[in-house]
């Protein structure tokens, strides 16, 4: 079952509430259904959802910031087609795996959409939208109130749903290797490219041209694919601009470097092996690397 968490009605209600009651309302009506996800991420550090809101504050409007002056943004969020597109993307992806006789263990998927801040440095880099789908059963999107971004809802949820499916078959640990993370991102965006067309791939791929992939990314990543640990690999995944925001040292890498390299690696693997994107999604990273050894040449 695909379960919509109606953030749009929550945003509308927030504007009518006293500012002191807004955070509790949003926690109860939007965040509470994602409790298992936040527990896995170790974000439930107190009863006030402090760590969750600290994370959201980097990209989203917080509940106390939603008032009558935000009416245009509230109306933007109330477009039901965005939620319908999200649900359709999730359902179609689940169906595509079922059609390949891949049995997916998780039955229920909760999703929602958060209102993004235009001034967020993170969202400026990602052209106004981003997603979260690494914990099976939970998916979300954050986007600014820009009509042009509504076409990105389906592809973004397809990307996140691909992560949801992969991590029902692949075990993610804090000691994850760089190759696993970049391949996961490459698989997710390769699914988008196949189902929606390459014109719909995200800026985390499209901002990096082929010459940069060949001349910068391949040499940098080739002998580092097995480095481990979140703090070690995140600068390679996100590149220098986001890495600086997170306090990591620069590596000489463009925005979302790991995403882009992963996409090109997976595309190469799919062509070389003839595997479908559904088949590849549930394979260990080591097997995909083995099938794409000539990628580095």
JSON list of N, CA and C in Angstrom, two decimals, residues 144-176:
[
{"chain": "A", "resi": 144, "resn": "UNK", "atom": "N", "xyz": [11.10, 23.87, -3.85]},
{"chain": "A", "resi": 144, "resn": "UNK", "atom": "CA", "xyz": [10.65, 25.24, -3.68]},
{"chain": "A", "resi": 144, "resn": "UNK", "atom": "C", "xyz": [9.38, 25.46, -4.51]},
{"chain": "A", "resi": 145, "resn": "UNK", "atom": "N", "xyz": [8.66, 26.53, -4.21]},
{"chain": "A", "resi": 145, "resn": "UNK", "atom": "CA", "xyz": [7.38, 26.78, -4.89]},
{"chain": "A", "resi": 145, "resn": "UNK", "atom": "C", "xyz": [7.62, 27.41, -6.26]},
{"chain": "A", "resi": 146, "resn": "UNK", "atom": "N", "xyz": [8.02, 26.57, -7.18]},
{"chain": "A", "resi": 146, "resn": "UNK", "atom": "CA", "xyz": [8.28, 26.98, -8.56]},
{"chain": "A", "resi": 146, "resn": "UNK", "atom": "C", "xyz": [7.50, 26.04, -9.47]},
{"chain": "A", "resi": 147, "resn": "UNK", "atom": "N", "xyz": [6.58, 26.58, -10.24]},
{"chain": "A", "resi": 147, "resn": "UNK", "atom": "CA", "xyz": [5.72, 25.76, -11.08]},
{"chain": "A", "resi": 147, "resn": "UNK", "atom": "C", "xyz": [6.51, 24.85, -12.01]},
{"chain": "A", "resi": 148, "resn": "UNK", "atom": "N", "xyz": [7.66, 25.29, -12.47]},
{"chain": "A", "resi": 148, "resn": "UNK", "atom": "CA", "xyz": [8.45, 24.49, -13.41]},
{"chain": "A", "resi": 148, "resn": "UNK", "atom": "C", "xyz": [8.93, 23.19, -12.78]},
{"chain": "A", "resi": 149, "resn": "UNK", "atom": "N", "xyz": [9.02, 23.16, -11.46]},
{"chain": "A", "resi": 149, "resn": "UNK", "atom": "CA", "xyz": [9.54, 21.98, -10.78]},
{"chain": "A", "resi": 149, "resn": "UNK", "atom": "C", "xyz": [8.51, 20.87, -10.63]},
{"chain": "A", "resi": 150, "resn": "UNK", "atom": "N", "xyz": [7.27, 21.17, -10.90]},
{"chain": "A", "resi": 150, "resn": "UNK", "atom": "CA", "xyz": [6.24, 20.14, -10.73]},
{"chain": "A", "resi": 150, "resn": "UNK", "atom": "C", "xyz": [6.46, 18.94, -11.65]},
{"chain": "A", "resi": 151, "resn": "UNK", "atom": "N", "xyz": [7.11, 19.17, -12.79]},
{"chain": "A", "resi": 151, "resn": "UNK", "atom": "CA", "xyz": [7.40, 18.05, -13.70]},
{"chain": "A", "resi": 151, "resn": "UNK", "atom": "C", "xyz": [8.49, 17.14, -13.14]},
{"chain": "A", "resi": 152, "resn": "UNK", "atom": "N", "xyz": [9.19, 17.59, -12.11]},
{"chain": "A", "resi": 152, "resn": "UNK", "atom": "CA", "xyz": [10.27, 16.80, -11.53]},
{"chain": "A", "resi": 152, "resn": "UNK", "atom": "C", "xyz": [9.78, 15.82, -10.46]},
{"chain": "A", "resi": 153, "resn": "UNK", "atom": "N", "xyz": [8.52, 15.95, -10.06]},
{"chain": "A", "resi": 153, "resn": "UNK", "atom": "CA", "xyz": [8.02, 15.14, -8.94]},
{"chain": "A", "resi": 153, "resn": "UNK", "atom": "C", "xyz": [8.09, 13.66, -9.26]},
{"chain": "A", "resi": 154, "resn": "UNK", "atom": "N", "xyz": [7.54, 13.25, -10.40]},
{"chain": "A", "resi": 154, "resn": "UNK", "atom": "CA", "xyz": [7.54, 11.83, -10.76]},
{"chain": "A", "resi": 154, "resn": "UNK", "atom": "C", "xyz": [8.95, 11.26, -10.85]},
{"chain": "A", "resi": 155, "resn": "UNK", "atom": "N", "xyz": [9.85, 11.87, -11.63]},
{"chain": "A", "resi": 155, "resn": "UNK", "atom": "CA", "xyz": [11.21, 11.36, -11.71]},
{"chain": "A", "resi": 155, "resn": "UNK", "atom": "C", "xyz": [11.94, 11.32, -10.37]},
{"chain": "A", "resi": 156, "resn": "UNK", "atom": "N", "xyz": [11.72, 12.32, -9.54]},
{"chain": "A", "resi": 156, "resn": "UNK", "atom": "CA", "xyz": [12.40, 12.35, -8.24]},
{"chain": "A", "resi": 156, "resn": "UNK", "atom": "C", "xyz": [11.93, 11.20, -7.36]},
{"chain": "A", "resi": 157, "resn": "UNK", "atom": "N", "xyz": [10.63, 10.96, -7.32]},
{"chain": "A", "resi": 157, "resn": "UNK", "atom": "CA", "xyz": [10.14, 9.85, -6.51]},
{"chain": "A", "resi": 157, "resn": "UNK", "atom": "C", "xyz": [10.54, 8.50, -7.10]},
{"chain": "A", "resi": 158, "resn": "UNK", "atom": "N", "xyz": [10.69, 8.43, -8.42]},
{"chain": "A", "resi": 158, "resn": "UNK", "atom": "CA", "xyz": [11.19, 7.20, -9.03]},
{"chain": "A", "resi": 158, "resn": "UNK", "atom": "C", "xyz": [12.63, 6.94, -8.58]},
{"chain": "A", "resi": 159, "resn": "UNK", "atom": "N", "xyz": [13.44, 7.98, -8.54]},
{"chain": "A", "resi": 159, "resn": "UNK", "atom": "CA", "xyz": [14.82, 7.86, -8.05]},
{"chain": "A", "resi": 159, "resn": "UNK", "atom": "C", "xyz": [14.83, 7.33, -6.61]},
{"chain": "A", "resi": 160, "resn": "UNK", "atom": "N", "xyz": [14.01, 7.95, -5.76]},
{"chain": "A", "resi": 160, "resn": "UNK", "atom": "CA", "xyz": [14.01, 7.55, -4.35]},
{"chain": "A", "resi": 160, "resn": "UNK", "atom": "C", "xyz": [13.41, 6.16, -4.15]},
{"chain": "A", "resi": 161, "resn": "UNK", "atom": "N", "xyz": [12.43, 5.81, -4.96]},
{"chain": "A", "resi": 161, "resn": "UNK", "atom": "CA", "xyz": [11.85, 4.47, -4.86]},
{"chain": "A", "resi": 161, "resn": "UNK", "atom": "C", "xyz": [12.87, 3.41, -5.24]},
{"chain": "A", "resi": 162, "resn": "UNK", "atom": "N", "xyz": [13.74, 3.73, -6.19]},
{"chain": "A", "resi": 162, "resn": "UNK", "atom": "CA", "xyz": [14.79, 2.78, -6.56]},
{"chain": "A", "resi": 162, "resn": "UNK", "atom": "C", "xyz": [15.70, 2.50, -5.37]},
{"chain": "A", "resi": 163, "resn": "UNK", "atom": "N", "xyz": [16.05, 3.54, -4.60]},
{"chain": "A", "resi": 163, "resn": "UNK", "atom": "CA", "xyz": [16.81, 3.33, -3.37]},
{"chain": "A", "resi": 163, "resn": "UNK", "atom": "C", "xyz": [16.02, 2.45, -2.40]},
{"chain": "A", "resi": 164, "resn": "UNK", "atom": "N", "xyz": [14.74, 2.74, -2.25]},
{"chain": "A", "resi": 164, "resn": "UNK", "atom": "CA", "xyz": [13.88, 1.96, -1.35]},
{"chain": "A", "resi": 164, "resn": "UNK", "atom": "C", "xyz": [13.95, 0.48, -1.68]},
{"chain": "A", "resi": 165, "resn": "UNK", "atom": "N", "xyz": [13.90, 0.18, -2.96]},
{"chain": "A", "resi": 165, "resn": "UNK", "atom": "CA", "xyz": [13.92, -1.22, -3.39]},
{"chain": "A", "resi": 165, "resn": "UNK", "atom": "C", "xyz": [15.31, -1.83, -3.19]},
{"chain": "A", "resi": 166, "resn": "UNK", "atom": "N", "xyz": [16.34, -1.13, -3.60]},
{"chain": "A", "resi": 166, "resn": "UNK", "atom": "CA", "xyz": [17.70, -1.68, -3.47]},
{"chain": "A", "resi": 166, "resn": "UNK", "atom": "C", "xyz": [18.01, -2.07, -2.03]},
{"chain": "A", "resi": 167, "resn": "UNK", "atom": "N", "xyz": [17.65, -1.21, -1.10]},
{"chain": "A", "resi": 167, "resn": "UNK", "atom": "CA", "xyz": [18.04, -1.47, 0.28]},
{"chain": "A", "resi": 167, "resn": "UNK", "atom": "C", "xyz": [17.10, -2.41, 1.02]},
{"chain": "A", "resi": 168, "resn": "UNK", "atom": "N", "xyz": [16.28, -3.09, 0.27]},
{"chain": "A", "resi": 168, "resn": "UNK", "atom": "CA", "xyz": [15.60, -4.28, 0.78]},
{"chain": "A", "resi": 168, "resn": "UNK", "atom": "C", "xyz": [16.38, -5.54, 0.43]},
{"chain": "A", "resi": 169, "resn": "UNK", "atom": "N", "xyz": [17.37, -5.40, -0.43]},
{"chain": "A", "resi": 169, "resn": "UNK", "atom": "CA", "xyz": [18.19, -6.53, -0.87]},
{"chain": "A", "resi": 169, "resn": "UNK", "atom": "C", "xyz": [19.66, -6.37, -0.49]},
{"chain": "A", "resi": 170, "resn": "UNK", "atom": "N", "xyz": [20.09, -5.13, -0.33]},
{"chain": "A", "resi": 170, "resn": "UNK", "atom": "CA", "xyz": [21.49, -4.83, 0.00]},
{"chain": "A", "resi": 170, "resn": "UNK", "atom": "C", "xyz": [21.54, -4.22, 1.40]},
{"chain": "A", "resi": 171, "resn": "UNK", "atom": "N", "xyz": [22.44, -4.72, 2.22]},
{"chain": "A", "resi": 171, "resn": "UNK", "atom": "CA", "xyz": [22.55, -4.23, 3.59]},
{"chain": "A", "resi": 171, "resn": "UNK", "atom": "C", "xyz": [23.44, -2.98, 3.65]},
{"chain": "A", "resi": 172, "resn": "UNK", "atom": "N", "xyz": [22.85, -1.91, 4.14]},
{"chain": "A", "resi": 172, "resn": "UNK", "atom": "CA", "xyz": [23.58, -0.65, 4.31]},
{"chain": "A", "resi": 172, "resn": "UNK", "atom": "C", "xyz": [24.12, -0.58, 5.74]},
{"chain": "A", "resi": 173, "resn": "UNK", "atom": "N", "xyz": [25.39, -0.25, 5.89]},
{"chain": "A", "resi": 173, "resn": "UNK", "atom": "CA", "xyz": [25.98, -0.09, 7.21]},
{"chain": "A", "resi": 173, "resn": "UNK", "atom": "C", "xyz": [26.74, 1.23, 7.26]},
{"chain": "A", "resi": 174, "resn": "UNK", "atom": "N", "xyz": [27.05, 1.72, 8.47]},
{"chain": "A", "resi": 174, "resn": "UNK", "atom": "CA", "xyz": [27.83, 2.95, 8.58]},
{"chain": "A", "resi": 174, "resn": "UNK", "atom": "C", "xyz": [29.21, 2.84, 7.94]},
{"chain": "A", "resi": 175, "resn": "UNK", "atom": "N", "xyz": [29.68, 1.60, 7.74]},
{"chain": "A", "resi": 175, "resn": "UNK", "atom": "CA", "xyz": [30.98, 1.38, 7.10]},
{"chain": "A", "resi": 175, "resn": "UNK", "atom": "C", "xyz": [30.84, 1.11, 5.61]},
{"chain": "A", "resi": 176, "resn": "UNK", "atom": "N", "xyz": [29.80, 1.68, 5.01]},
{"chain": "A", "resi": 176, "resn": "UNK", "atom": "CA", "xyz": [29.54, 1.51, 3.58]},
{"chain": "A", "resi": 176, "resn": "UNK", "atom": "C", "xyz": [30.77, 1.94, 2.76]}
]
